[in-house]
Amino acid sequence: MKPLQLSLLLAALTVTSAVTSFADIQDPPMQDQNAIRKLSRGLSNLTFGATELPSTYESISRRHGNAAGFSYGLISGLGRTLARLGSGVYDIVTFPIPTNRGSYAPILPSATPWVQNGFEEFPPELGFESRLNYVRSGGGYSRLP
């Protein structure tokens, strides 16, 4: 094969590879964040943002004791509740506009396992329902339907 033919073949393969690679992304990472999710996140934060208060109190009490939970836990929970309420109002008012770096991502700092003051996208749920499926789908005895 001549060098000209080889270079043309290589160029054609490169262009074909680039086109198919570009078209391969069907579900980009930010596809989950859209205006409807931003509106629902805002409504959820506005409606259930107060659950940060008992959740933070309980979390601090479990780690540091009741005195810390009653003082630091309540104050921190109140601050987190106000942050949720403010974020909820902001998300509801600006839901059709991608405001966070050109996307619909949450404005509250995200929760990471090693930092204590981050936020999950939606408020915490209070209650005792487990999200693990080992109870419902085991081969053994279960009283749950």
PDB file of C-alpha atoms in Angstrom:
ATOM      1  CA  MET A   1       0.000   0.000   0.000  1.00  0.00           C
ATOM      2  CA  LYS A   2       1.335   3.407  -0.933  1.00  0.00           C
ATOM      3  CA  PRO A   3       1.876   6.076   1.739  1.00  0.00           C
ATOM      4  CA  LEU A   4      -0.832   8.327   0.232  1.00  0.00           C
ATOM      5  CA  GLN A   5      -3.414   5.543   0.317  1.00  0.00           C
ATOM      6  CA  LEU A   6      -2.404   4.628   3.874  1.00  0.00           C
ATOM      7  CA  SER A   7      -2.734   8.215   5.089  1.00  0.00           C
ATOM      8  CA  LEU A   8      -6.154   8.589   3.398  1.00  0.00           C
ATOM      9  CA  LEU A   9      -7.327   5.349   4.989  1.00  0.00           C
ATOM     10  CA  LEU A  10      -6.060   6.483   8.382  1.00  0.00           C
ATOM     11  CA  ALA A  11      -7.793   9.859   7.999  1.00  0.00           C
ATOM     12  CA  ALA A  12     -11.070   8.171   7.007  1.00  0.00           C
ATOM     13  CA  LEU A  13     -10.879   5.850  10.016  1.00  0.00           C
ATOM     14  CA  THR A  14     -10.149   8.777  12.333  1.00  0.00           C
ATOM     15  CA  VAL A  15     -13.123  10.793  11.048  1.00  0.00           C
ATOM     16  CA  THR A  16     -15.436   7.772  11.250  1.00  0.00           C
ATOM     17  CA  SER A  17     -14.264   6.994  14.776  1.00  0.00           C
ATOM     18  CA  ALA A  18     -14.724  10.599  15.890  1.00  0.00           C
ATOM     19  CA  VAL A  19     -18.258  10.799  14.456  1.00  0.00           C
ATOM     20  CA  THR A  20     -19.385   7.502  15.989  1.00  0.00           C
ATOM     21  CA  SER A  21     -17.748   8.336  19.336  1.00  0.00           C
ATOM     22  CA  PHE A  22     -19.540  11.674  19.459  1.00  0.00           C
ATOM     23  CA  ALA A  23     -22.890  10.089  18.627  1.00  0.00           C
ATOM     24  CA  ASP A  24     -22.415   7.294  21.166  1.00  0.00           C
ATOM     25  CA  ILE A  25     -23.355   9.439  24.184  1.00  0.00           C
ATOM     26  CA  GLN A  26     -27.128   8.947  24.402  1.00  0.00           C
ATOM     27  CA  ASP A  27     -27.570   9.849  28.068  1.00  0.00           C
ATOM     28  CA  PRO A  28     -25.175  12.599  29.153  1.00  0.00           C
ATOM     29  CA  PRO A  29     -24.445  12.867  32.894  1.00  0.00           C
ATOM     30  CA  MET A  30     -26.452  16.067  33.400  1.00  0.00           C
ATOM     31  CA  GLN A  31     -29.527  14.668  31.639  1.00  0.00           C
ATOM     32  CA  ASP A  32     -31.114  13.837  35.020  1.00  0.00           C
ATOM     33  CA  GLN A  33     -30.945  17.488  36.059  1.00  0.00           C
ATOM     34  CA  ASN A  34     -33.695  19.352  34.227  1.00  0.00           C
ATOM     35  CA  ALA A  35     -36.256  22.085  34.925  1.00  0.00           C
ATOM     36  CA  ILE A  36     -38.909  19.678  36.252  1.00  0.00           C
ATOM     37  CA  ARG A  37     -36.445  18.096  38.682  1.00  0.00           C
ATOM     38  CA  LYS A  38     -35.378  21.578  39.821  1.00  0.00           C
ATOM     39  CA  LEU A  39     -39.017  22.536  40.452  1.00  0.00           C
ATOM     40  CA  SER A  40     -39.718  19.314  42.351  1.00  0.00           C
ATOM     41  CA  ARG A  41     -36.517  19.740  44.382  1.00  0.00           C
ATOM     42  CA  GLY A  42     -37.622  23.274  45.265  1.00  0.00           C
ATOM     43  CA  LEU A  43     -41.097  22.146  46.320  1.00  0.00           C
ATOM     44  CA  SER A  44     -39.599  19.306  48.353  1.00  0.00           C
ATOM     45  CA  ASN A  45     -37.104  21.595  50.080  1.00  0.00           C
ATOM     46  CA  LEU A  46     -39.806  24.134  50.846  1.00  0.00           C
ATOM     47  CA  THR A  47     -42.293  21.550  52.121  1.00  0.00           C
ATOM     48  CA  PHE A  48     -40.008  19.104  53.936  1.00  0.00           C
ATOM     49  CA  GLY A  49     -36.961  21.265  54.710  1.00  0.00           C
ATOM     50  CA  ALA A  50     -37.954  21.366  58.381  1.00  0.00           C
ATOM     51  CA  THR A  51     -37.024  17.673  58.673  1.00  0.00           C
ATOM     52  CA  GLU A  52     -33.398  18.826  58.870  1.00  0.00           C
ATOM     53  CA  LEU A  53     -34.034  19.969  62.459  1.00  0.00           C
ATOM     54  CA  PRO A  54     -34.862  16.576  64.050  1.00  0.00           C
ATOM     55  CA  SER A  55     -32.527  14.740  61.676  1.00  0.00           C
ATOM     56  CA  THR A  56     -29.518  16.888  62.596  1.00  0.00           C
ATOM     57  CA  TYR A  57     -30.410  16.768  66.301  1.00  0.00           C
ATOM     58  CA  GLU A  58     -30.541  12.980  66.201  1.00  0.00           C
ATOM     59  CA  SER A  59     -27.325  12.672  64.185  1.00  0.00           C
ATOM     60  CA  ILE A  60     -25.333  14.943  66.533  1.00  0.00           C
ATOM     61  CA  SER A  61     -26.818  13.264  69.622  1.00  0.00           C
ATOM     62  CA  ARG A  62     -25.843   9.819  68.372  1.00  0.00           C
ATOM     63  CA  ARG A  63     -22.252  10.872  67.665  1.00  0.00           C
ATOM     64  CA  HIS A  64     -21.523  13.297  70.519  1.00  0.00           C
ATOM     65  CA  GLY A  65     -24.193  12.815  73.192  1.00  0.00           C
ATOM     66  CA  ASN A  66     -27.417  14.486  74.261  1.00  0.00           C
ATOM     67  CA  ALA A  67     -25.874  17.776  75.455  1.00  0.00           C
ATOM     68  CA  ALA A  68     -24.242  18.355  72.067  1.00  0.00           C
ATOM     69  CA  GLY A  69     -27.435  17.319  70.289  1.00  0.00           C
ATOM     70  CA  PHE A  70     -29.549  19.721  72.331  1.00  0.00           C
ATOM     71  CA  SER A  71     -27.223  22.692  71.822  1.00  0.00           C
ATOM     72  CA  TYR A  72     -25.155  22.276  68.663  1.00  0.00           C
ATOM     73  CA  GLY A  73     -27.604  19.878  66.998  1.00  0.00           C
ATOM     74  CA  LEU A  74     -30.597  22.199  67.328  1.00  0.00           C
ATOM     75  CA  ILE A  75     -28.682  25.296  66.188  1.00  0.00           C
ATOM     76  CA  SER A  76     -27.105  23.440  63.265  1.00  0.00           C
ATOM     77  CA  GLY A  77     -30.472  21.893  62.367  1.00  0.00           C
ATOM     78  CA  LEU A  78     -32.101  25.338  62.361  1.00  0.00           C
ATOM     79  CA  GLY A  79     -29.378  26.662  60.035  1.00  0.00           C
ATOM     80  CA  ARG A  80     -29.780  23.670  57.710  1.00  0.00           C
ATOM     81  CA  THR A  81     -33.565  24.139  57.741  1.00  0.00           C
ATOM     82  CA  LEU A  82     -33.221  27.801  56.747  1.00  0.00           C
ATOM     83  CA  ALA A  83     -30.743  26.855  54.000  1.00  0.00           C
ATOM     84  CA  ARG A  84     -33.237  24.284  52.660  1.00  0.00           C
ATOM     85  CA  LEU A  85     -36.095  26.793  52.741  1.00  0.00           C
ATOM     86  CA  GLY A  86     -34.010  29.430  50.946  1.00  0.00           C
ATOM     87  CA  SER A  87     -32.863  26.907  48.369  1.00  0.00           C
ATOM     88  CA  GLY A  88     -36.452  25.779  47.866  1.00  0.00           C
ATOM     89  CA  VAL A  89     -37.706  29.294  47.193  1.00  0.00           C
ATOM     90  CA  TYR A  90     -34.772  29.943  44.856  1.00  0.00           C
ATOM     91  CA  ASP A  91     -35.343  26.694  42.927  1.00  0.00           C
ATOM     92  CA  ILE A  92     -39.082  27.366  42.559  1.00  0.00           C
ATOM     93  CA  VAL A  93     -38.608  30.946  41.345  1.00  0.00           C
ATOM     94  CA  THR A  94     -35.809  30.107  38.902  1.00  0.00           C
ATOM     95  CA  PHE A  95     -36.836  26.597  37.812  1.00  0.00           C
ATOM     96  CA  PRO A  96     -37.038  27.330  34.041  1.00  0.00           C
ATOM     97  CA  ILE A  97     -33.551  28.926  34.040  1.00  0.00           C
ATOM     98  CA  PRO A  98     -30.324  26.879  34.262  1.00  0.00           C
ATOM     99  CA  THR A  99     -28.636  28.983  36.964  1.00  0.00           C
ATOM    100  CA  ASN A 100     -25.897  26.771  38.438  1.00  0.00           C
ATOM    101  CA  ARG A 101     -23.015  26.961  35.907  1.00  0.00           C
ATOM    102  CA  GLY A 102     -25.442  26.619  33.020  1.00  0.00           C
ATOM    103  CA  SER A 103     -27.192  23.581  34.496  1.00  0.00           C
ATOM    104  CA  TYR A 104     -30.132  22.732  36.743  1.00  0.00           C
ATOM    105  CA  ALA A 105     -27.915  21.194  39.462  1.00  0.00           C
ATOM    106  CA  PRO A 106     -28.650  22.010  43.126  1.00  0.00           C
ATOM    107  CA  ILE A 107     -27.109  25.157  44.585  1.00  0.00           C
ATOM    108  CA  LEU A 108     -26.502  23.651  48.036  1.00  0.00           C
ATOM    109  CA  PRO A 109     -23.060  22.064  48.498  1.00  0.00           C
ATOM    110  CA  SER A 110     -23.281  18.314  47.960  1.00  0.00           C
ATOM    111  CA  ALA A 111     -22.850  15.825  50.780  1.00  0.00           C
ATOM    112  CA  THR A 112     -19.627  13.872  50.859  1.00  0.00           C
ATOM    113  CA  PRO A 113     -18.940  11.109  53.387  1.00  0.00           C
ATOM    114  CA  TRP A 114     -15.922  12.850  54.940  1.00  0.00           C
ATOM    115  CA  VAL A 115     -17.448  16.359  55.270  1.00  0.00           C
ATOM    116  CA  GLN A 116     -20.243  16.848  57.794  1.00  0.00           C
ATOM    117  CA  ASN A 117     -21.944  19.966  56.466  1.00  0.00           C
ATOM    118  CA  GLY A 118     -22.960  19.016  52.923  1.00  0.00           C
ATOM    119  CA  PHE A 119     -26.542  18.522  51.748  1.00  0.00           C
ATOM    120  CA  GLU A 120     -28.265  15.687  49.937  1.00  0.00           C
ATOM    121  CA  GLU A 121     -30.285  16.805  46.929  1.00  0.00           C
ATOM    122  CA  PHE A 122     -33.622  16.203  48.667  1.00  0.00           C
ATOM    123  CA  PRO A 123     -34.452  16.667  52.388  1.00  0.00           C
ATOM    124  CA  PRO A 124     -34.020  13.754  54.807  1.00  0.00           C
ATOM    125  CA  GLU A 125     -36.951  11.430  55.401  1.00  0.00           C
ATOM    126  CA  LEU A 126     -38.118  10.727  58.906  1.00  0.00           C
ATOM    127  CA  GLY A 127     -39.343   7.257  59.763  1.00  0.00           C
ATOM    128  CA  PHE A 128     -38.306   3.653  59.977  1.00  0.00           C
ATOM    129  CA  GLU A 129     -38.786   2.301  56.442  1.00  0.00           C
ATOM    130  CA  SER A 130     -35.713   0.573  55.145  1.00  0.00           C
ATOM    131  CA  ARG A 131     -34.629   1.085  51.536  1.00  0.00           C
ATOM    132  CA  LEU A 132     -32.802  -2.248  51.490  1.00  0.00           C
ATOM    133  CA  ASN A 133     -34.497  -5.091  49.643  1.00  0.00           C
ATOM    134  CA  TYR A 134     -33.122  -7.984  51.680  1.00  0.00           C
ATOM    135  CA  VAL A 135     -36.294  -8.206  53.795  1.00  0.00           C
ATOM    136  CA  ARG A 136     -38.770  -8.363  50.922  1.00  0.00           C
ATOM    137  CA  SER A 137     -36.935 -10.612  48.508  1.00  0.00           C
ATOM    138  CA  GLY A 138     -35.234 -13.230  50.615  1.00  0.00           C
ATOM    139  CA  GLY A 139     -35.775 -16.924  50.245  1.00  0.00           C
ATOM    140  CA  GLY A 140     -36.612 -17.234  53.919  1.00  0.00           C
ATOM    141  CA  TYR A 141     -39.517 -16.334  56.145  1.00  0.00           C
ATOM    142  CA  SER A 142     -40.833 -12.782  56.018  1.00  0.00           C
ATOM    143  CA  ARG A 143     -44.003 -11.237  57.441  1.00  0.00           C
ATOM    144  CA  LEU A 144     -43.920  -8.451  54.870  1.00  0.00           C
ATOM    145  CA  PRO A 145     -46.016  -8.826  51.693  1.00  0.00           C
TER     146      PRO A 145
END
